[in-house]
Coordinates of C-alpha atoms and ligand atoms in Angstrom, one line a residue:
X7 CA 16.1 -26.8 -71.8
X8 CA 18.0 -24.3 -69.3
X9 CA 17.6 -23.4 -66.3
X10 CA 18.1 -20.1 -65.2
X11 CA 18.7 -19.3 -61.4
X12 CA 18.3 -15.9 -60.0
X13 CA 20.7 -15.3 -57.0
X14 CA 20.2 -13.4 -54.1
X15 CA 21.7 -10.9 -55.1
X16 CA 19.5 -9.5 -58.0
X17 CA 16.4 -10.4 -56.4
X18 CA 13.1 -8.4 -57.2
X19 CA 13.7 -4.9 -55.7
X20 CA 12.5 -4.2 -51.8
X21 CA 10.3 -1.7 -53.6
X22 CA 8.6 -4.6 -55.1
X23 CA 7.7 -6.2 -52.1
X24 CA 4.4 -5.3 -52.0
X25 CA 4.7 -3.7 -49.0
X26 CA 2.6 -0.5 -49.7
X27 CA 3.1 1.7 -46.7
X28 CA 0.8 3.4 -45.6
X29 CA -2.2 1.9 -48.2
X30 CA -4.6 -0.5 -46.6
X31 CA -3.9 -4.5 -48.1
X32 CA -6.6 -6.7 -48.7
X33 CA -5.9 -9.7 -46.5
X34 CA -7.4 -12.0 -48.6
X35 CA -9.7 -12.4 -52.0
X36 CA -12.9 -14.7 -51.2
X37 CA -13.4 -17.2 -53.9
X38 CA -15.8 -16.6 -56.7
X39 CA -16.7 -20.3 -57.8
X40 CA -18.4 -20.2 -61.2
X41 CA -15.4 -17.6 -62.8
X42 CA -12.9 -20.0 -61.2
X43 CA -14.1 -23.3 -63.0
X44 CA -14.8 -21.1 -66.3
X45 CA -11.5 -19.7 -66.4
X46 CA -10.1 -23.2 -65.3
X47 CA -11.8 -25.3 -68.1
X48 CA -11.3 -22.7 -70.7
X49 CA -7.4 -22.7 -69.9
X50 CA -7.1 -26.6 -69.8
X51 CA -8.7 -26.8 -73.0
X52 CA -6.5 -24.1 -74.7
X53 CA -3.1 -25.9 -73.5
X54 CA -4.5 -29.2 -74.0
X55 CA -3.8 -28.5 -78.0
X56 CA -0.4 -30.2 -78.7
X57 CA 0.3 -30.6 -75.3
X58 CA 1.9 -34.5 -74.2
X59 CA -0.9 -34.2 -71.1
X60 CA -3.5 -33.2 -74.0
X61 CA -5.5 -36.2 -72.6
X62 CA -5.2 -35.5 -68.9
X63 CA -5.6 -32.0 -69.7
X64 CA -8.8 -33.1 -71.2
X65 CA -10.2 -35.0 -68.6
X66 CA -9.2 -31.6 -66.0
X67 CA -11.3 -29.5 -68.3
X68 CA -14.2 -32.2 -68.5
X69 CA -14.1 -31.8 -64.1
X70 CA -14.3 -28.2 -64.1
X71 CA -17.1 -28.0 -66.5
X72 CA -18.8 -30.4 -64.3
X73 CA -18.1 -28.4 -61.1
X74 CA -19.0 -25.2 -62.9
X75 CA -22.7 -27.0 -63.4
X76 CA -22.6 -28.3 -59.9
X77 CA -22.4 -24.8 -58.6
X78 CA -24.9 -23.6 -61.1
X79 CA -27.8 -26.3 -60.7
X80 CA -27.1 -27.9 -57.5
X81 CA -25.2 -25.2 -55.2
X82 CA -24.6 -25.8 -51.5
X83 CA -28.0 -26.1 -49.2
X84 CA -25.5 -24.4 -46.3
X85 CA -26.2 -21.1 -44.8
X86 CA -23.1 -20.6 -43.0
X87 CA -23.1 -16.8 -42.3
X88 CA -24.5 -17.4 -38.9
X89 CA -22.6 -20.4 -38.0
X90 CA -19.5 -18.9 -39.3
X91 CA -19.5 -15.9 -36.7
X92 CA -20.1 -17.8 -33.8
X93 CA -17.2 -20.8 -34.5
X94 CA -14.7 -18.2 -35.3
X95 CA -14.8 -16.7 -31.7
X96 CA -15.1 -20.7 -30.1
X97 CA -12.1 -22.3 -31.6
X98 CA -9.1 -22.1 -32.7
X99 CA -9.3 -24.5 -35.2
X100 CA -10.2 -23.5 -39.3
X101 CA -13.4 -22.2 -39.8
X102 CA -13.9 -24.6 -42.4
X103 CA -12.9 -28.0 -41.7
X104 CA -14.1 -31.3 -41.3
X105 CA -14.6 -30.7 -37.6
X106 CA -16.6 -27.6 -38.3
X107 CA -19.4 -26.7 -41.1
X108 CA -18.8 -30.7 -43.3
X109 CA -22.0 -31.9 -44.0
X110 CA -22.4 -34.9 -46.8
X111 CA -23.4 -33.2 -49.8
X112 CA -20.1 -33.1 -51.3
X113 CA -20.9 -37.0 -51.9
X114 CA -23.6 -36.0 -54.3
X115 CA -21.1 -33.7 -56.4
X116 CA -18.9 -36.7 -56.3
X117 CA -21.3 -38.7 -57.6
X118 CA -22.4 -36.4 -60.2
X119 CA -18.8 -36.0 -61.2
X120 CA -17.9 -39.3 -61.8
X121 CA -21.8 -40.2 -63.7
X122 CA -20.3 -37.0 -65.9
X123 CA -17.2 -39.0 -66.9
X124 CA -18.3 -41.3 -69.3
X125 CA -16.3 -40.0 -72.4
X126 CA -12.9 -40.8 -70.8
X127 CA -13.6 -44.6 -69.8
X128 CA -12.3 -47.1 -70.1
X129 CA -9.3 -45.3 -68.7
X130 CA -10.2 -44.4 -66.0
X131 CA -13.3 -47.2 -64.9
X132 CA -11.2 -48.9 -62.1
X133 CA -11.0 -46.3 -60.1
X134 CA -15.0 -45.3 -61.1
X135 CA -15.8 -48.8 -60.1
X136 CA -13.7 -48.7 -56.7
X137 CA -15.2 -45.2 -55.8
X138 CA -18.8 -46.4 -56.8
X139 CA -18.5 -49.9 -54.4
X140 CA -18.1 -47.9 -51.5
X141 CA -20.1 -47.4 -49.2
X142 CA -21.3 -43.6 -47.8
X143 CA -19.0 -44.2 -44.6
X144 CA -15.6 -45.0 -46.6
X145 CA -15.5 -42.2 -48.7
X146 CA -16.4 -40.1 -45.7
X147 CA -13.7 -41.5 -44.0
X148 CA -11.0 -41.0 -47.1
X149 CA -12.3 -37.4 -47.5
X150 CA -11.5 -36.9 -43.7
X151 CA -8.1 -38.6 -44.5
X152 CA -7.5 -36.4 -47.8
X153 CA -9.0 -33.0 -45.4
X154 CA -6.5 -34.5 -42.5
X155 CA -3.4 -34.1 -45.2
X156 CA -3.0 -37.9 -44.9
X157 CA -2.9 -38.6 -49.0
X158 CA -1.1 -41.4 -48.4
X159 CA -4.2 -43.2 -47.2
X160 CA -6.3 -42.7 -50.4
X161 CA -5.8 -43.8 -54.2
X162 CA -4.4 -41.1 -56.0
X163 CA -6.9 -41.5 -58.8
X164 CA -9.4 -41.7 -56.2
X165 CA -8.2 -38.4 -54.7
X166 CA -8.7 -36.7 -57.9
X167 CA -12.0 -37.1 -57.9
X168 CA -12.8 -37.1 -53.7
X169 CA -10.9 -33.5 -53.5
X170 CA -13.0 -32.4 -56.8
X171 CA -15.8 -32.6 -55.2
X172 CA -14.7 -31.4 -51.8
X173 CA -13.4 -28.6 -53.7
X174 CA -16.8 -28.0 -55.2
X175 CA -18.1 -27.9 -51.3
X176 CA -16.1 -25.7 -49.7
X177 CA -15.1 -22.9 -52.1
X178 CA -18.8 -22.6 -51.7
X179 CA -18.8 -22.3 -48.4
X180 CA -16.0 -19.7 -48.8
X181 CA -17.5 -17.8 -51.1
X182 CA -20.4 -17.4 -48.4
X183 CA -18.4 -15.7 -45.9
X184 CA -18.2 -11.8 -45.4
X185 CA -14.7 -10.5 -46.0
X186 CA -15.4 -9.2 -42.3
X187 CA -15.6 -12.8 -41.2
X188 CA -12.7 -14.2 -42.9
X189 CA -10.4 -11.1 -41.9
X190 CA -11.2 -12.2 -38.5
X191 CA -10.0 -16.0 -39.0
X192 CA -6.9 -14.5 -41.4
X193 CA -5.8 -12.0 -38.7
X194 CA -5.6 -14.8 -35.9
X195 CA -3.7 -17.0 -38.4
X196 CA 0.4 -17.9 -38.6
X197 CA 1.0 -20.6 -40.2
X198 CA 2.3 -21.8 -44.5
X199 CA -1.1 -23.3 -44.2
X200 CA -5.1 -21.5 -46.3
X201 CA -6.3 -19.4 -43.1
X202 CA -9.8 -20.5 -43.1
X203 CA -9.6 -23.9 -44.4
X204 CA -6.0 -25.1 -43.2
X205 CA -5.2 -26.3 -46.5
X206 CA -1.8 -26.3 -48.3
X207 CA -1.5 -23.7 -51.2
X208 CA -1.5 -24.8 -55.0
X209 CA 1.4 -21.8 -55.3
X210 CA 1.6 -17.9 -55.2
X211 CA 0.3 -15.3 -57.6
X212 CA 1.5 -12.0 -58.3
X213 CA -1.3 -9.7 -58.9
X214 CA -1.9 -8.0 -62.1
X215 CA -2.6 -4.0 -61.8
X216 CA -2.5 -4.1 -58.1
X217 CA -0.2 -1.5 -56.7
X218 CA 3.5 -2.7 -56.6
X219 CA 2.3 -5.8 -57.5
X220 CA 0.9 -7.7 -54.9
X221 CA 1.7 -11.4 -53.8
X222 CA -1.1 -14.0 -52.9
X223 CA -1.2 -17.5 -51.8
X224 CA -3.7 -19.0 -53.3
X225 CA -5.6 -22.2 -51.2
X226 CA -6.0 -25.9 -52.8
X227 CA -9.4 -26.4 -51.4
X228 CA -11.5 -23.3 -50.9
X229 CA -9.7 -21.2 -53.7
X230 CA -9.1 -18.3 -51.3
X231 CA -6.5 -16.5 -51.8
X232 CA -4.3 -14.5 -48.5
X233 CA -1.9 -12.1 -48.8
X234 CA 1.9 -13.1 -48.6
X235 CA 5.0 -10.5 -48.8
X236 CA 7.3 -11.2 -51.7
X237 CA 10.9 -12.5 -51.4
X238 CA 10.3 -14.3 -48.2
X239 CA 9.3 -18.3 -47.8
X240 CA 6.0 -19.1 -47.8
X241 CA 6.6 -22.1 -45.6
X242 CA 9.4 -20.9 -42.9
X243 CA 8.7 -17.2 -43.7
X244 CA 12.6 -16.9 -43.3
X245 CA 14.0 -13.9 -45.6
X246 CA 17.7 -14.5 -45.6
X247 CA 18.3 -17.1 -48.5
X248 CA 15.6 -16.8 -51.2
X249 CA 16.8 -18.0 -54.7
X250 CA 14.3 -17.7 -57.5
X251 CA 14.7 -20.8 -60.3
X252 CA 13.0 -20.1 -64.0
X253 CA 13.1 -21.9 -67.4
X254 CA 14.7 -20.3 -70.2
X255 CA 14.4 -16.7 -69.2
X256 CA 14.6 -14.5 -66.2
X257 CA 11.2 -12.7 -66.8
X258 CA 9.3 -15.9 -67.2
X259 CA 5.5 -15.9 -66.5
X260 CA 6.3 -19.0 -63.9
X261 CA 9.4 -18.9 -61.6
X262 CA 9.7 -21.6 -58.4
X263 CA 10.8 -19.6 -55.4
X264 CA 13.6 -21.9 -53.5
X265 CA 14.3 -21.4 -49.6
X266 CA 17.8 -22.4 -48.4
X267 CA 16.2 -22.2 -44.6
X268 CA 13.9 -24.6 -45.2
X269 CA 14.7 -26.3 -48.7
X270 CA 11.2 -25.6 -49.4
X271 CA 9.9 -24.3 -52.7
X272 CA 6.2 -23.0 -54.2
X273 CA 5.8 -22.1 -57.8
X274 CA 5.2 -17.9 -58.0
X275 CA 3.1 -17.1 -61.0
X276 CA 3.2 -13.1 -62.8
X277 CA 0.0 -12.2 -63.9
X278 CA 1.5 -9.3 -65.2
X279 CA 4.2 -11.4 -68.1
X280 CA 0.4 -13.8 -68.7
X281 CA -2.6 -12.4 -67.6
X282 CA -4.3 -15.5 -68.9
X283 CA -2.6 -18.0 -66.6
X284 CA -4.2 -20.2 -64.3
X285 CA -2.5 -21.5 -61.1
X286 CA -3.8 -25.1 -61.2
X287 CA -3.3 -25.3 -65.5
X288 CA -0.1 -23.1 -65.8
X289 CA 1.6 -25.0 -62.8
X290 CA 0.6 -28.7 -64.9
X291 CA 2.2 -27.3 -67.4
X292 CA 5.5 -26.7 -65.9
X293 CA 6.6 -29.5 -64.4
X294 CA 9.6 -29.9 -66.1
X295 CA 10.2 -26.9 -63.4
X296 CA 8.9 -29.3 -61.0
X297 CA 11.4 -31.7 -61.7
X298 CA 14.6 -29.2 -62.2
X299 CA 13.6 -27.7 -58.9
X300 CA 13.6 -30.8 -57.0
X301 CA 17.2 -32.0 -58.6
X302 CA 18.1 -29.0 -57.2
X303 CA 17.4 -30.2 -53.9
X304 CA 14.3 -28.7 -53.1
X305 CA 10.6 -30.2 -51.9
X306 CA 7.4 -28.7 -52.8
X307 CA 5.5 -27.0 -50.0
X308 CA 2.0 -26.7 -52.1
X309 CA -0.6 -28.9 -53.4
X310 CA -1.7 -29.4 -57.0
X311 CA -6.3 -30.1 -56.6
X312 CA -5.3 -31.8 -60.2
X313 CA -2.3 -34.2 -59.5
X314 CA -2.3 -36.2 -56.2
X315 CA 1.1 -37.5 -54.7
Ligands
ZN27 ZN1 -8.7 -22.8 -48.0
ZN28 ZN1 11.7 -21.6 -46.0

């Protein structure tokens, strides 16, 4: 295995930016929950064949399936149109957060994800047995933790399955909003972090077909994707020292983007070299590129819903 290292140098062109003067640019693409978790599962299942993660891979494809039924049979009781409009102009904090719009019914799609489990035990029954002695109140309080970015307070394995279902709640919830609404919360918004739900991203994905190819972050928790300008860092926004790290070839479908500012790094995805990728399977799959990255001297600024730290 090589690693091949794109310097600064021969970075993608300025005209590749994205930066289409003149053209209007969607801000950001609300989620779409049922083609996420179909796409998701079907892509899990296809690299799962001869793959070393086959059975983790497995197990991923077995969640989305039962998210995709959650939002089919038992979709969110929340009307949050209303609710939305009138936080968005009283705080500053995200729109969707535990503060704002968290109601408990994300403990039901925990419960019906881990009841939906019972082909992968006895792997994984400790941490089925630890989730299902806890009270209503704990695993409120570790998805507050897990929503608060403390993941150091909650089981990894436990995560998994917390952030699954929170997942399941509040790309919902996303999906609700008008793009009027979240255009509001976006334009107000500065920071590496999802602009309505202040979550980190998985990675970034250049869009296929779109005009000059167009860059998106794309959020770990409500799936909506914002709008980000190519060759600049996604966590320090600095423009001055991007290096762009692949495996094997230059035009790979999966490069990590590397900040020298910040020693920062998020995986950027082509949708243009694999149109079938999917952020959270394809970056999984990659990370050897994880781990060459990091010897490098760089430290992942996104979040993986699939692998906990
Ligand atoms: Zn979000
Ligand atoms: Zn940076």
């Amino acid at each position: 295995m090589t690693i091949h290292i794109t310097p600064q140098q021969q970075l993608e062109s300025k005209s590749q930016q994205g930066i289409n003067q003149g053209a209007k640019l969607p801000l950001l693409y609300l989620p779409h929950p049922k083609r996420i978790y179909q796409h998701r599962k079907q892509r899990f299942m296809q690299l799962a064949k001869a793959n070393p993660l086959a059975h983790y891979f497995s197990l991923c494809a077995k969640i989305n399936a039962l998210q995709l039924t959650i939002v089919d049979q038992s979709p969110i009781t929340q009307n949050i149109k209303v609710a939305a409009n009138n936080l968005i102009t009283a705080n500053n904090s995200a729109l969707l957060s535990a503060n704002n719009l968290f109601n408990q019914q994300w403990q039901d799609y925990l419960t019906q994800i881990i009841n939906g489990l019972t082909d992968f035990q006895p792997q994984i029954d400790p941490i089925i047995q630890s989730l299902n002695n806890k009270t209503r109140q704990e695993k409120q309080q570790l998805a507050t933790d897990l929503l608060s970015g403390a993941f150091t307070k909650v089981n990894s394995g436990e995560a998994l399955f917390i952030w699954s279902a929170l997942a399941c709640y509040y790309t919902q919830l996303a999906a609700q909003l008008t793009g009027e609404t979240a255009a509001i919360a976006t334009r107000a918004h500065n920071s590496p972090l999802c602009p309505l739900c202040h979550s980190h991203p998985i990675a970034s994905i250049v869009h296929l077909g779109s005009e000059n190819g167009l860059r998106y972050l794309q959020c770990s928790l409500c799936e909506t994707q914002w709008y980000s300008p190519r060759v600049k860092c996604t966590n320090c926004q600095d423009m001055s020292a991007i290096d762009y790290y692949s495996l094997d070839k230059e035009l790979a479908a999966v490069k990590t983007e590397c900040c020298h500012h910040c020693h920062g790094y998020l995986k950027i995805f082509y949708q243009d070299v694999d149109p079938k990728l999917d952020i959270v399977v394809d970056d999984l799959n990659t990370l050897i590129l994880d781990q060459e990255t990091e010897n490098a001297g760089f430290s992942k600024t996104g979040l993986n819903p699939m692998l906990f730290p």
